[in-house]
C-alpha cells in the first residue's frame, strides 16, 4: 500500500482516512512513492483552532526559554542530517550534498532567531516630558501562516518558522505538496526539542487549504514564497483580509561578465549557479551577459565545453552534478521553452532534451541546455524557465548590460564579474535589483542580513530573515508613563498633550 504522509497538528501526526490526496513522486525514477492529503477548509480551521489555543502560553514564555528550544532543535537537526537530507533528496531530486545545504541554510536562520531576547528588546526614553518615560515593546501577532515552494522544502519553512516562533507566535505551515515529508520531520524534531504542541503545525494541501489560511480572521500574517502569479494572488488576498503579508516570487537573475573578468572563474561560476539543482533555484543565474563580442565568443566556447562534461543522474548517486527535475510537467514546460528559443532564432549550443539516464529511463531528467544570441524580446529571456537552461544575451557595453538587469521585470538577484573595483561599485549602486553579488554568483545574504527581491520578485514591505523578520512577526506597542506623587493634581486639560 502507498505510504500516506501525515499532517502534523497540535503536537501529533494526523493521517486522514478520507478526503482528497495528491501523488508524491520519486523524480529520479518517475514513480509515485507516497500520497499526500489535501486538507479541506474544515481541517485547516481545526489546525488554526489548535494553534490559537496554544499561542498565549508560548507568548508568555520568556524569550530566552523560547530561544533554548531553538538551540535544542538545531542540535537535533544536525544529529538527523543524513536522514533528513536523504528524504529531501528523494522527493525533490536535488543531490544529497545540495539537500544538506538546503537544511543548513535553514538552520542558519534558526541560529539567528535564537538571538530573540536581544532582537525583541524595545526602546526606552526617560524624561521624554517632565516625569514622563516612554518605552516600546515588541509583541507577537498570534497565529501566523506560511505557504512555501517545492524547491527549498527545509530552508524556506525554517526561514519563516524560526523568527515567527522565537517571537512568540504559533505557526501554521502549508508546505509544497510536491515534497512534503521533510517539514513533517522538522515538526517532530521541534516537539522533541521542547516546543509545546500546537506552536509548529504542518497542514498539507492545495488552493483550498491556502484560501482558508488567507481568509480566516485568526491568521494575522502570511509569508509566501513561490511563483510570481501566486505571490501576487496571495499578497492581494491576504492584505484584502487585513493581514500582514510578505510574498516572494520568481526570478531571472543576470550575471554581467566584464571584459576584464577571469573567464575560467566566470565559467565555473555560471556552470554551478546555472545548472546546480537543475536550475530550480530562485537565485540561479539564468542569463549570462558578456560585455563585448570578444568576451561573448570566449565565454560561449568555455561554457559549451564545460556543459558537455556535466553529469546528470539519480539524486542520491554519488557522481552526479545535478539530478532530475521535480515533475514530468516541469520537464515538459522547460522543453517547450527550448522550442520557443529555437523558433525565435536563438543559437542552441547545447540541447538537453531527450536525455535518457541508463537504468532510470522513467526519471524526470533534462540535460544542460545553452543558448547564445538571445535577445531581450524572446520569451526565454523575459520569462522564468526554472530548469537547466542558461542563455547568453550579449551586451555591447557596460551601460547596456546594466540596463538589461535593471529593466527586467524580475529583480531578485544579479551578479557582476570583474576585476575593476570602479565598475563593481557603480554597478552595486545603480542596478535595480534587490540582491547583488560581486564575483559571487548566488548572493543569498547571510542570515543576519535580509533576503528579498525587488520589482515583481517580491510583494510587501519587509524582507525575509535578518532584522526585518522580527519586525514582520511582531507588533510594536508604545507606552507613555508617569508616576505623579500621590495627591498632586494638575487639573483637567482640554488641549492635546505636549511634552514640557
Ligand atoms: P508555486 O507558486 O507553484 O507554489 C508555491 C506554493 O503555493 C505551494 O505551497 C503551492 O501549493 C501553493 N499554490 C500553488 N498554486 C496555488 C493557487 N492557485 N492558489 C493558492 N496556492 C497555490 O511555486 P513552486 O513551483 O512550488 O516553486 C517555484 C517558484 O518559487 C519559482 O517561481 C521560484 O522562483 C520561486 N521561488 C522564489 C524564491 C524567492 O525567494 N523569491 C525562493 C524560492 C522559490
Short mmCIF file of C-alpha atoms in Angstrom, two decimals, residues 161-473:
data_model
loop_
_atom_site.label_atom_id
_atom_site.label_comp_id
_atom_site.label_asym_id
_atom_site.label_seq_id
_atom_site.Cartn_x
_atom_site.Cartn_y
_atom_site.Cartn_z
CA UNK A 161 9.31 29.48 11.38
CA UNK A 162 12.48 30.47 13.26
CA UNK A 163 11.72 34.19 13.73
CA UNK A 164 7.93 33.61 13.97
CA UNK A 165 8.24 31.09 16.79
CA UNK A 166 11.08 32.89 18.58
CA UNK A 167 8.88 36.00 18.65
CA UNK A 168 6.11 34.06 20.44
CA UNK A 169 3.71 33.27 17.61
CA UNK A 170 2.06 29.96 16.73
CA UNK A 171 2.91 28.86 13.19
CA UNK A 172 0.88 27.03 10.56
CA UNK A 173 2.92 25.79 7.59
CA UNK A 174 1.36 24.78 4.29
CA UNK A 175 4.40 23.28 2.54
CA UNK A 176 4.60 22.35 -1.12
CA UNK A 177 2.53 19.27 -1.85
CA UNK A 178 5.34 18.01 -4.12
CA UNK A 179 7.89 17.31 -1.34
CA UNK A 180 6.02 17.46 1.96
CA UNK A 181 7.87 14.90 4.14
CA UNK A 182 10.77 16.96 5.49
CA UNK A 183 8.54 19.66 7.04
CA UNK A 184 6.73 16.92 9.00
CA UNK A 185 10.03 15.53 10.29
CA UNK A 186 11.07 19.08 11.28
CA UNK A 187 7.80 19.39 13.23
CA UNK A 188 8.60 16.16 15.10
CA UNK A 189 12.07 17.46 15.94
CA UNK A 190 10.65 20.77 17.19
CA UNK A 191 8.39 18.80 19.54
CA UNK A 192 11.34 16.70 20.71
CA UNK A 193 13.28 19.92 21.33
CA UNK A 194 10.58 21.03 23.76
CA UNK A 195 8.34 23.20 21.60
CA UNK A 196 4.81 22.99 23.03
CA UNK A 197 2.16 21.19 20.97
CA UNK A 198 0.26 23.49 18.63
CA UNK A 199 3.08 26.01 18.03
CA UNK A 200 4.51 24.46 14.83
CA UNK A 201 1.83 22.82 12.69
CA UNK A 202 2.07 21.36 9.20
CA UNK A 203 -1.06 21.10 7.09
CA UNK A 204 -0.77 19.76 3.55
CA UNK A 205 -2.97 20.96 0.78
CA UNK A 206 -3.60 22.95 -2.33
CA UNK A 207 -5.67 26.03 -3.15
CA UNK A 208 -8.50 25.10 -0.76
CA UNK A 209 -6.13 24.96 2.22
CA UNK A 210 -4.31 28.13 1.13
CA UNK A 211 -7.53 30.09 0.64
CA UNK A 212 -8.70 29.09 4.11
CA UNK A 213 -5.48 30.44 5.62
CA UNK A 214 -5.80 33.64 3.59
CA UNK A 215 -9.33 34.37 4.72
CA UNK A 216 -9.58 33.03 8.29
CA UNK A 217 -9.60 36.11 10.56
CA UNK A 218 -7.47 34.38 13.18
CA UNK A 219 -4.42 34.27 10.88
CA UNK A 220 -2.57 37.54 11.48
CA UNK A 221 0.21 37.31 8.91
CA UNK A 222 1.04 35.30 5.80
CA UNK A 223 4.52 34.61 4.49
CA UNK A 224 4.73 33.19 0.98
CA UNK A 225 7.46 32.05 -1.40
CA UNK A 226 6.71 30.66 -4.85
CA UNK A 227 5.98 31.77 -8.40
CA UNK A 228 5.07 35.39 -9.15
CA UNK A 229 1.42 34.93 -10.22
CA UNK A 230 0.66 33.06 -6.98
CA UNK A 231 2.72 35.52 -4.90
CA UNK A 232 0.64 38.35 -6.30
CA UNK A 233 -2.60 36.47 -5.62
CA UNK A 234 -1.58 35.64 -2.04
CA UNK A 235 -0.47 39.22 -1.37
CA UNK A 236 -3.65 40.82 -2.65
CA UNK A 237 -5.98 38.28 -0.97
CA UNK A 238 -4.20 38.30 2.40
CA UNK A 239 -3.96 42.09 2.58
CA UNK A 240 -7.61 42.46 1.48
CA UNK A 241 -8.43 40.34 4.54
CA UNK A 242 -6.49 42.66 6.82
CA UNK A 243 -3.38 40.52 7.21
CA UNK A 244 0.27 41.36 7.01
CA UNK A 245 1.85 39.71 4.00
CA UNK A 246 5.31 39.26 2.53
CA UNK A 247 5.30 37.32 -0.72
CA UNK A 248 8.37 36.43 -2.76
CA UNK A 249 8.10 35.37 -6.38
CA UNK A 250 10.06 34.31 -9.44
CA UNK A 251 13.35 35.48 -10.86
CA UNK A 252 15.56 35.91 -13.90
CA UNK A 253 18.99 36.53 -12.47
CA UNK A 254 21.64 38.06 -14.74
CA UNK A 255 25.39 37.73 -14.47
CA UNK A 256 27.25 40.62 -16.10
CA UNK A 257 30.65 39.49 -17.38
CA UNK A 258 33.04 42.40 -17.88
CA UNK A 259 35.86 42.08 -20.44
CA UNK A 260 38.49 42.10 -17.67
CA UNK A 261 36.93 39.17 -15.76
CA UNK A 262 38.78 35.87 -15.36
CA UNK A 263 36.73 33.77 -17.79
CA UNK A 264 37.64 30.44 -16.23
CA UNK A 265 36.32 31.66 -12.88
CA UNK A 266 33.25 33.03 -14.67
CA UNK A 267 32.58 29.75 -16.48
CA UNK A 268 32.88 27.76 -13.25
CA UNK A 269 30.51 30.17 -11.51
CA UNK A 270 27.98 30.05 -14.35
CA UNK A 271 28.01 26.27 -14.59
CA UNK A 272 27.43 25.87 -10.84
CA UNK A 273 24.82 28.59 -10.47
CA UNK A 274 23.04 27.93 -13.76
CA UNK A 275 22.76 24.16 -13.62
CA UNK A 276 23.06 23.33 -9.88
CA UNK A 277 19.81 21.83 -8.56
CA UNK A 278 18.75 21.53 -12.24
CA UNK A 279 18.28 25.31 -12.29
CA UNK A 280 15.38 25.03 -9.82
CA UNK A 281 16.61 27.86 -7.58
CA UNK A 282 15.21 31.36 -7.30
CA UNK A 283 18.80 32.62 -7.11
CA UNK A 284 20.06 30.54 -10.06
CA UNK A 285 21.82 32.54 -12.75
CA UNK A 286 19.76 32.04 -15.90
CA UNK A 287 21.16 34.86 -18.06
CA UNK A 288 24.86 35.44 -18.79
CA UNK A 289 25.51 38.94 -20.14
CA UNK A 290 29.03 39.14 -21.59
CA UNK A 291 30.10 42.69 -22.40
CA UNK A 292 31.54 42.92 -25.92
CA UNK A 293 31.65 40.27 -28.64
CA UNK A 294 35.19 39.19 -27.81
CA UNK A 295 34.14 38.33 -24.23
CA UNK A 296 30.99 36.63 -25.55
CA UNK A 297 32.85 34.41 -28.05
CA UNK A 298 35.40 33.28 -25.48
CA UNK A 299 32.73 32.68 -22.82
CA UNK A 300 30.44 30.73 -25.17
CA UNK A 301 33.33 28.41 -26.09
CA UNK A 302 34.26 27.76 -22.45
CA UNK A 303 30.64 27.16 -21.42
CA UNK A 304 29.96 24.79 -24.32
CA UNK A 305 32.97 22.70 -23.33
CA UNK A 306 32.02 22.57 -19.64
CA UNK A 307 28.33 21.86 -20.31
CA UNK A 308 29.40 18.76 -22.23
CA UNK A 309 31.10 17.43 -19.10
CA UNK A 310 28.11 17.74 -16.74
CA UNK A 311 26.86 14.51 -15.17
CA UNK A 312 23.11 14.13 -14.69
CA UNK A 313 21.60 11.19 -12.81
CA UNK A 314 19.64 9.95 -9.77
CA UNK A 315 19.73 12.43 -6.92
CA UNK A 316 21.26 10.05 -4.42
CA UNK A 317 24.02 8.76 -6.72
CA UNK A 318 27.47 9.98 -5.70
CA UNK A 319 28.87 11.09 -9.02
CA UNK A 320 26.20 13.45 -10.37
CA UNK A 321 26.29 17.23 -10.71
CA UNK A 322 22.53 17.56 -10.70
CA UNK A 323 19.52 15.28 -10.54
CA UNK A 324 16.07 15.17 -12.11
CA UNK A 325 13.52 17.98 -12.20
CA UNK A 326 10.72 17.77 -9.65
CA UNK A 327 7.94 16.63 -12.01
CA UNK A 328 7.26 15.40 -15.51
CA UNK A 329 5.20 18.55 -16.12
CA UNK A 330 8.29 20.60 -15.24
CA UNK A 331 10.35 18.74 -17.89
CA UNK A 332 7.61 19.36 -20.45
CA UNK A 333 7.40 23.07 -19.55
CA UNK A 334 11.17 23.54 -19.93
CA UNK A 335 11.25 21.59 -23.22
CA UNK A 336 8.54 23.88 -24.51
CA UNK A 337 10.71 26.90 -23.67
CA UNK A 338 13.66 25.33 -25.50
CA UNK A 339 11.48 25.01 -28.60
CA UNK A 340 10.36 28.64 -28.21
CA UNK A 341 14.01 29.72 -28.11
CA UNK A 342 14.79 27.81 -31.31
CA UNK A 343 11.70 29.20 -33.02
CA UNK A 344 12.65 32.74 -32.01
CA UNK A 345 16.06 32.36 -33.69
CA UNK A 346 18.40 31.94 -30.70
CA UNK A 347 21.51 29.77 -31.30
CA UNK A 348 21.24 26.44 -29.48
CA UNK A 349 24.76 25.50 -28.33
CA UNK A 350 23.68 22.52 -26.19
CA UNK A 351 20.32 20.73 -26.27
CA UNK A 352 19.35 18.82 -23.12
CA UNK A 353 16.11 17.37 -24.46
CA UNK A 354 15.63 13.64 -24.70
CA UNK A 355 18.25 12.74 -22.12
CA UNK A 356 17.93 9.10 -21.07
CA UNK A 357 19.72 8.03 -17.90
CA UNK A 358 20.55 4.33 -18.16
CA UNK A 359 18.60 2.27 -15.65
CA UNK A 360 16.39 5.24 -14.74
CA UNK A 361 14.59 5.81 -18.03
CA UNK A 362 11.32 7.00 -16.44
CA UNK A 363 13.02 9.69 -14.28
CA UNK A 364 12.33 13.39 -14.90
CA UNK A 365 15.69 14.21 -16.46
CA UNK A 366 16.73 17.04 -18.70
CA UNK A 367 20.28 17.65 -19.87
CA UNK A 368 22.00 21.02 -19.64
CA UNK A 369 20.86 23.43 -22.34
CA UNK A 370 22.75 26.51 -23.53
CA UNK A 371 21.59 29.27 -25.89
CA UNK A 372 23.61 32.10 -27.41
CA UNK A 373 22.47 35.26 -29.26
CA UNK A 374 19.37 35.57 -27.08
CA UNK A 375 17.67 38.95 -27.32
CA UNK A 376 15.54 40.78 -24.81
CA UNK A 377 12.30 40.29 -26.75
CA UNK A 378 12.47 36.46 -26.61
CA UNK A 379 10.35 34.51 -24.11
CA UNK A 380 13.44 32.55 -23.00
CA UNK A 381 14.90 35.91 -21.89
CA UNK A 382 11.78 37.51 -20.46
CA UNK A 383 10.26 34.57 -18.54
CA UNK A 384 11.46 32.35 -15.72
CA UNK A 385 12.21 28.87 -17.11
CA UNK A 386 13.18 27.21 -13.79
CA UNK A 387 15.21 24.43 -15.34
CA UNK A 388 18.76 23.64 -16.53
CA UNK A 389 18.75 26.26 -19.27
CA UNK A 390 21.32 29.07 -19.41
CA UNK A 391 21.01 31.82 -22.01
CA UNK A 392 23.73 34.15 -23.25
CA UNK A 393 22.35 37.61 -24.01
CA UNK A 394 25.19 39.74 -25.33
CA UNK A 395 25.62 43.43 -24.43
CA UNK A 396 27.66 45.92 -26.47
CA UNK A 397 28.90 47.78 -23.40
CA UNK A 398 28.57 48.09 -19.63
CA UNK A 399 25.66 50.55 -19.76
CA UNK A 400 23.62 48.19 -21.91
CA UNK A 401 24.34 45.28 -19.55
CA UNK A 402 23.34 47.37 -16.53
CA UNK A 403 20.12 48.44 -18.25
CA UNK A 404 19.21 44.83 -19.12
CA UNK A 405 19.37 43.70 -15.49
CA UNK A 406 17.69 46.87 -14.25
CA UNK A 407 14.84 46.88 -16.78
CA UNK A 408 13.90 43.21 -16.45
CA UNK A 409 10.50 42.50 -14.90
CA UNK A 410 12.13 40.44 -12.11
CA UNK A 411 14.64 41.83 -9.63
CA UNK A 412 15.67 39.02 -7.31
CA UNK A 413 19.44 38.57 -7.69
CA UNK A 414 22.19 39.79 -10.02
CA UNK A 415 25.96 39.44 -10.21
CA UNK A 416 28.86 41.23 -11.83
CA UNK A 417 32.18 39.52 -12.53
CA UNK A 418 35.06 41.95 -12.98
CA UNK A 419 38.50 42.90 -11.65
CA UNK A 420 37.57 46.59 -11.81
CA UNK A 421 36.50 47.98 -8.43
CA UNK A 422 35.16 51.14 -10.01
CA UNK A 423 32.77 49.24 -12.30
CA UNK A 424 31.67 46.96 -9.46
CA UNK A 425 30.98 49.90 -7.18
CA UNK A 426 28.99 51.73 -9.83
CA UNK A 427 27.02 48.57 -10.57
CA UNK A 428 26.09 47.83 -6.95
CA UNK A 429 24.87 51.42 -6.51
CA UNK A 430 22.83 51.72 -9.70
CA UNK A 431 21.40 48.29 -10.51
CA UNK A 432 17.65 47.98 -9.87
CA UNK A 433 17.75 44.54 -8.20
CA UNK A 434 17.42 43.51 -4.54
CA UNK A 435 20.44 41.23 -4.00
CA UNK A 436 23.78 41.82 -5.72
CA UNK A 437 26.91 39.68 -5.99
CA UNK A 438 30.37 40.98 -6.86
CA UNK A 439 32.29 37.97 -8.18
CA UNK A 440 29.72 35.89 -6.24
CA UNK A 441 27.21 34.11 -8.47
CA UNK A 442 24.48 33.30 -5.93
CA UNK A 443 24.43 36.22 -3.49
CA UNK A 444 22.00 34.80 -0.92
CA UNK A 445 22.57 37.09 2.07
CA UNK A 446 23.75 35.61 5.35
CA UNK A 447 21.02 35.04 7.99
CA UNK A 448 21.57 38.29 9.91
CA UNK A 449 21.07 40.39 6.76
CA UNK A 450 17.75 40.34 4.95
CA UNK A 451 16.70 38.41 1.84
CA UNK A 452 14.29 39.86 -0.68
CA UNK A 453 13.91 40.63 -4.36
CA UNK A 454 12.63 43.82 -5.98
CA UNK A 455 10.10 44.57 -8.71
CA UNK A 456 7.92 41.53 -9.48
CA UNK A 457 10.14 39.21 -7.41
CA UNK A 458 8.76 40.49 -4.10
CA UNK A 459 5.49 41.92 -2.76
CA UNK A 460 5.31 43.56 0.67
CA UNK A 461 7.44 45.95 2.69
CA UNK A 462 9.71 43.72 4.71
CA UNK A 463 12.27 41.11 3.69
CA UNK A 464 12.88 37.62 5.00
CA UNK A 465 15.27 36.86 7.88
CA UNK A 466 17.56 39.44 9.44
CA UNK A 467 16.04 42.28 11.46
CA UNK A 468 13.06 42.55 9.09
CA UNK A 469 11.80 39.10 10.11
CA UNK A 470 11.34 40.19 13.73
CA UNK A 471 9.58 43.35 12.56
CA UNK A 472 7.27 41.29 10.38
CA UNK A 473 6.36 38.80 13.11
#
